[in-house]
PDB file of C-alpha atoms in Angstrom:
ATOM      1  CA  ASP A  21    -202.213 -95.415 -47.079  1.00  0.00           C
ATOM      2  CA  VAL A  22    -205.109 -96.473 -49.360  1.00  0.00           C
ATOM      3  CA  SER A  23    -207.909 -98.642 -47.935  1.00  0.00           C
ATOM      4  CA  ARG A  24    -208.556-102.056 -49.406  1.00  0.00           C
ATOM      5  CA  CYS A  25    -211.990-103.628 -49.779  1.00  0.00           C
ATOM      6  CA  ASP A  26    -212.514-106.812 -47.722  1.00  0.00           C
ATOM      7  CA  LYS A  27    -213.297-110.207 -49.203  1.00  0.00           C
ATOM      8  CA  GLY A  28    -216.952-110.207 -50.238  1.00  0.00           C
ATOM      9  CA  SER A  29    -216.713-106.535 -51.251  1.00  0.00           C
ATOM     10  CA  GLY A  30    -215.439-104.894 -54.394  1.00  0.00           C
ATOM     11  CA  VAL A  31    -214.253-101.448 -55.378  1.00  0.00           C
ATOM     12  CA  SER A  32    -217.117 -99.171 -56.435  1.00  0.00           C
ATOM     13  CA  GLU A  33    -214.840 -96.129 -56.803  1.00  0.00           C
ATOM     14  CA  PRO A  34    -211.043 -96.432 -56.927  1.00  0.00           C
ATOM     15  CA  PRO A  35    -208.944 -94.139 -54.735  1.00  0.00           C
ATOM     16  CA  THR A  36    -207.933 -90.733 -56.071  1.00  0.00           C
ATOM     17  CA  VAL A  37    -205.476 -88.127 -54.829  1.00  0.00           C
ATOM     18  CA  SER A  38    -208.322 -86.556 -52.841  1.00  0.00           C
ATOM     19  CA  SER A  39    -210.477 -89.577 -51.807  1.00  0.00           C
ATOM     20  CA  ASP A  40    -210.067 -93.081 -50.389  1.00  0.00           C
ATOM     21  CA  THR A  41    -211.290 -96.334 -51.965  1.00  0.00           C
ATOM     22  CA  LYS A  42    -215.059 -96.754 -51.915  1.00  0.00           C
ATOM     23  CA  CYS A  43    -216.313-100.321 -51.499  1.00  0.00           C
ATOM     24  CA  GLU A  44    -219.625-102.105 -52.069  1.00  0.00           C
ATOM     25  CA  TYR A  45    -220.793-105.548 -51.004  1.00  0.00           C
ATOM     26  CA  CYS A  46    -220.840-108.181 -53.720  1.00  0.00           C
ATOM     27  CA  GLN A  47    -224.275-109.731 -54.343  1.00  0.00           C
ATOM     28  CA  SER A  48    -224.376-113.288 -52.999  1.00  0.00           C
ATOM     29  CA  GLY A  49    -225.071-115.736 -55.811  1.00  0.00           C
ATOM     30  CA  THR A  50    -224.365-113.107 -58.477  1.00  0.00           C
ATOM     31  CA  SER A  51    -220.921-111.635 -57.798  1.00  0.00           C
ATOM     32  CA  PHE A  52    -217.948-112.279 -55.501  1.00  0.00           C
ATOM     33  CA  SER A  53    -214.529-111.057 -54.425  1.00  0.00           C
ATOM     34  CA  ASP A  54    -212.114-113.555 -52.890  1.00  0.00           C
ATOM     35  CA  LEU A  55    -209.338-111.111 -51.928  1.00  0.00           C
ATOM     36  CA  LYS A  56    -208.702-107.785 -50.206  1.00  0.00           C
ATOM     37  CA  SER A  57    -208.005-105.163 -52.856  1.00  0.00           C
ATOM     38  CA  SER A  58    -208.030-101.452 -53.573  1.00  0.00           C
ATOM     39  CA  THR A  59    -208.550-102.049 -57.310  1.00  0.00           C
ATOM     40  CA  GLN A  60    -210.687-105.172 -57.864  1.00  0.00           C
ATOM     41  CA  ARG A  61    -214.423-104.881 -58.450  1.00  0.00           C
ATOM     42  CA  CYS A  62    -216.826-107.719 -57.594  1.00  0.00           C
ATOM     43  CA  GLU A  63    -216.603-110.363 -60.330  1.00  0.00           C
ATOM     44  CA  GLU A  64    -219.560-112.176 -61.862  1.00  0.00           C
ATOM     45  CA  VAL A  65    -219.884-115.747 -60.550  1.00  0.00           C
ATOM     46  CA  ARG A  66    -219.134-118.627 -62.890  1.00  0.00           C
ATOM     47  CA  LYS A  67    -221.995-120.576 -64.453  1.00  0.00           C
ATOM     48  CA  CYS A  68    -221.532-124.335 -64.731  1.00  0.00           C
ATOM     49  CA  GLY A  69    -222.170-125.489 -68.303  1.00  0.00           C
ATOM     50  CA  LEU A  70    -224.436-128.195 -69.688  1.00  0.00           C
ATOM     51  CA  GLY A  71    -223.481-131.629 -68.366  1.00  0.00           C
ATOM     52  CA  VAL A  72    -221.732-129.981 -65.422  1.00  0.00           C
ATOM     53  CA  GLY A  73    -223.233-129.463 -61.974  1.00  0.00           C
ATOM     54  CA  VAL A  74    -222.651-127.170 -59.029  1.00  0.00           C
ATOM     55  CA  ILE A  75    -220.862-128.776 -56.081  1.00  0.00           C
ATOM     56  CA  LEU A  76    -220.538-125.534 -54.076  1.00  0.00           C
ATOM     57  CA  GLU A  77    -222.872-122.596 -54.656  1.00  0.00           C
ATOM     58  CA  PRO A  78    -221.235-119.170 -54.869  1.00  0.00           C
ATOM     59  CA  THR A  79    -221.088-116.756 -51.946  1.00  0.00           C
ATOM     60  CA  ARG A  80    -219.998-113.134 -51.753  1.00  0.00           C
ATOM     61  CA  GLU A  81    -216.461-114.413 -51.018  1.00  0.00           C
ATOM     62  CA  ASN A  82    -216.202-117.488 -53.281  1.00  0.00           C
ATOM     63  CA  ASP A  83    -216.926-118.371 -56.891  1.00  0.00           C
ATOM     64  CA  THR A  84    -219.107-121.299 -57.993  1.00  0.00           C
ATOM     65  CA  SER A  85    -217.425-124.739 -57.859  1.00  0.00           C
ATOM     66  CA  CYS A  86    -218.448-127.102 -60.678  1.00  0.00           C
ATOM     67  CA  GLU A  87    -218.001-130.799 -61.429  1.00  0.00           C
ATOM     68  CA  ALA A  88    -218.743-132.802 -64.586  1.00  0.00           C
ATOM     69  CA  CYS A  89    -221.779-135.101 -64.406  1.00  0.00           C
ATOM     70  CA  GLU A  90    -220.998-138.829 -64.626  1.00  0.00           C
ATOM     71  CA  LEU A  91    -222.206-140.540 -67.811  1.00  0.00           C
ATOM     72  CA  GLY A  92    -224.722-143.276 -67.025  1.00  0.00           C
ATOM     73  CA  LYS A  93    -225.214-141.999 -63.460  1.00  0.00           C
ATOM     74  CA  THR A  94    -226.001-138.262 -63.365  1.00  0.00           C
ATOM     75  CA  TRP A  95    -227.102-135.452 -65.723  1.00  0.00           C
ATOM     76  CA  ASN A  96    -227.785-131.696 -65.824  1.00  0.00           C
ATOM     77  CA  ASN A  97    -229.245-129.627 -68.667  1.00  0.00           C
ATOM     78  CA  SER A  98    -228.978-126.189 -67.041  1.00  0.00           C
ATOM     79  CA  ALA A  99    -226.114-123.742 -67.481  1.00  0.00           C
ATOM     80  CA  ASP A 100    -226.247-121.739 -64.243  1.00  0.00           C
ATOM     81  CA  SER A 101    -224.654-121.323 -60.819  1.00  0.00           C
ATOM     82  CA  VAL A 102    -227.186-123.369 -58.784  1.00  0.00           C
ATOM     83  CA  SER A 103    -228.145-126.615 -60.611  1.00  0.00           C
ATOM     84  CA  LYS A 104    -226.510-129.830 -59.437  1.00  0.00           C
ATOM     85  CA  CYS A 105    -226.019-133.071 -61.386  1.00  0.00           C
ATOM     86  CA  VAL A 106    -228.993-135.328 -60.587  1.00  0.00           C
ATOM     87  CA  ALA A 107    -229.316-139.111 -60.674  1.00  0.00           C
ATOM     88  CA  ILE A 108    -230.661-140.558 -63.925  1.00  0.00           C
ATOM     89  CA  ALA A 109    -234.142-142.077 -63.918  1.00  0.00           C
ATOM     90  CA  THR A 110    -234.811-145.811 -63.853  1.00  0.00           C
ATOM     91  CA  CYS A 111    -237.630-147.266 -65.940  1.00  0.00           C
ATOM     92  CA  ASN A 112    -239.999-149.219 -63.664  1.00  0.00           C
ATOM     93  CA  LYS A 113    -241.218-152.771 -64.281  1.00  0.00           C
ATOM     94  CA  GLY A 114    -243.625-152.726 -67.209  1.00  0.00           C
ATOM     95  CA  TRP A 115    -241.668-149.893 -68.846  1.00  0.00           C
ATOM     96  CA  GLY A 116    -238.658-149.995 -71.176  1.00  0.00           C
ATOM     97  CA  ARG A 117    -235.942-147.558 -72.138  1.00  0.00           C
ATOM     98  CA  THR A 118    -236.494-145.582 -75.330  1.00  0.00           C
ATOM     99  CA  SER A 119    -233.265-143.571 -75.063  1.00  0.00           C
ATOM    100  CA  LEU A 120    -230.229-143.716 -72.812  1.00  0.00           C
ATOM    101  CA  ALA A 121    -229.396-140.909 -70.433  1.00  0.00           C
ATOM    102  CA  THR A 122    -226.488-138.643 -71.364  1.00  0.00           C
ATOM    103  CA  ILE A 123    -224.788-136.030 -69.210  1.00  0.00           C
ATOM    104  CA  VAL A 124    -227.329-133.467 -70.547  1.00  0.00           C
ATOM    105  CA  LYS A 125    -230.578-135.505 -70.702  1.00  0.00           C
ATOM    106  CA  ASP A 126    -232.358-138.049 -68.541  1.00  0.00           C
ATOM    107  CA  THR A 127    -233.338-141.618 -69.403  1.00  0.00           C
ATOM    108  CA  ALA A 128    -236.519-141.758 -71.516  1.00  0.00           C
ATOM    109  CA  CYS A 129    -238.991-144.576 -70.788  1.00  0.00           C
ATOM    110  CA  ALA A 130    -242.223-145.807 -72.388  1.00  0.00           C
ATOM    111  CA  PRO A 131    -244.745-148.435 -71.284  1.00  0.00           C
ATOM    112  CA  CYS A 132    -244.335-151.890 -72.806  1.00  0.00           C
ATOM    113  CA  SER A 133    -247.161-152.924 -75.173  1.00  0.00           C
ATOM    114  CA  GLU A 134    -249.623-155.092 -73.232  1.00  0.00           C
ATOM    115  CA  GLY A 135    -249.621-158.706 -74.496  1.00  0.00           C
ATOM    116  CA  VAL A 136    -246.665-158.094 -76.860  1.00  0.00           C
ATOM    117  CA  GLU A 137    -243.805-156.864 -74.677  1.00  0.00           C
ATOM    118  CA  TYR A 138    -242.827-156.897 -71.014  1.00  0.00           C
ATOM    119  CA  SER A 139    -240.137-155.695 -68.612  1.00  0.00           C
ATOM    120  CA  ASP A 140    -239.651-157.529 -65.321  1.00  0.00           C
ATOM    121  CA  GLU A 141    -236.932-155.242 -63.933  1.00  0.00           C
ATOM    122  CA  ASP A 142    -236.319-151.667 -62.846  1.00  0.00           C
ATOM    123  CA  SER A 143    -233.570-150.480 -65.195  1.00  0.00           C
ATOM    124  CA  ALA A 144    -232.144-147.341 -66.804  1.00  0.00           C
ATOM    125  CA  THR A 145    -230.865-149.347 -69.796  1.00  0.00           C
ATOM    126  CA  ALA A 146    -233.212-152.322 -70.519  1.00  0.00           C
ATOM    127  CA  PHE A 147    -235.673-152.283 -73.404  1.00  0.00           C
ATOM    128  CA  CYS A 148    -239.071-153.996 -73.294  1.00  0.00           C
ATOM    129  CA  LYS A 149    -238.662-157.671 -74.290  1.00  0.00           C
ATOM    130  CA  GLY A 150    -240.973-159.690 -76.496  1.00  0.00           C
ATOM    131  CA  VAL A 151    -243.305-162.081 -74.668  1.00  0.00           C
ATOM    132  CA  LYS A 152    -242.638-165.802 -74.968  1.00  0.00           C
ATOM    133  CA  LYS A 153    -244.568-167.538 -77.712  1.00  0.00           C
ATOM    134  CA  CYS A 154    -246.036-170.929 -76.896  1.00  0.00           C
ATOM    135  CA  GLU A 155    -244.688-173.826 -78.971  1.00  0.00           C
ATOM    136  CA  GLN A 156    -247.047-175.859 -81.136  1.00  0.00           C
ATOM    137  CA  GLY A 157    -249.088-178.090 -78.849  1.00  0.00           C
ATOM    138  CA  GLU A 158    -248.524-175.855 -75.801  1.00  0.00           C
ATOM    139  CA  GLY A 159    -251.282-173.729 -74.366  1.00  0.00           C
ATOM    140  CA  VAL A 160    -251.254-170.442 -72.542  1.00  0.00           C
ATOM    141  CA  THR A 161    -251.499-171.011 -68.798  1.00  0.00           C
ATOM    142  CA  LYS A 162    -251.137-167.345 -67.892  1.00  0.00           C
ATOM    143  CA  GLU A 163    -251.714-164.314 -70.079  1.00  0.00           C
ATOM    144  CA  PRO A 164    -248.705-162.015 -70.312  1.00  0.00           C
ATOM    145  CA  THR A 165    -248.732-158.611 -68.651  1.00  0.00           C
ATOM    146  CA  ARG A 166    -246.414-155.662 -69.160  1.00  0.00           C
ATOM    147  CA  GLU A 167    -244.349-157.085 -66.293  1.00  0.00           C
ATOM    148  CA  THR A 168    -244.368-160.843 -67.048  1.00  0.00           C
ATOM    149  CA  THR A 169    -244.078-163.190 -70.038  1.00  0.00           C
ATOM    150  CA  HIS A 170    -246.211-166.292 -70.867  1.00  0.00           C
ATOM    151  CA  LYS A 171    -245.931-169.196 -68.471  1.00  0.00           C
ATOM    152  CA  SER A 172    -246.355-172.656 -69.985  1.00  0.00           C
TER     153      SER A 172
END
C-alpha cells in the first residue's frame, strides 16, 4: 500500500516500484494542500486581485479566501494573498473631495481655499462649497474660514 501525504504536505517524490511516496511540508502563506494524496504536490496559494481583499489568509492546509471590496465603502489596490479591503477615507471639515473612491483607490481630498470655499462636514463625497456672498447693503459680520461660510 502506498503512503499518502497529509493535508498541509505535498508529494516531493511520487512512489515508484522500489520506494514509497516522499512528502514535504507546504510553506504557510505560499503553498498549500487541502487533501491527503500520494500524487498531489503543494499548490501555490491564490492571490486576490485588485479591488478584492483577503478574508482568510492561507495556511499550509487551506487556500486564500477572497471577497470583492464594496464600492463606496472599501478598497484595495494590492494583488496578493494578505491585503484586506480597507475602509475609504473621509475628508475632514475644511477639506473637500477631489476624486471619489473606487474599489482600487481611496478617496482623494484637498484643503478648501481659505476665504473662497469651505466644508462644514466630514464626508467621503462632498466637494468644497463656495462661501456665501453678502447682498448689497449687508456687511460681513464674520470672516469665512475653510470650515464656515459668511454670517450676516
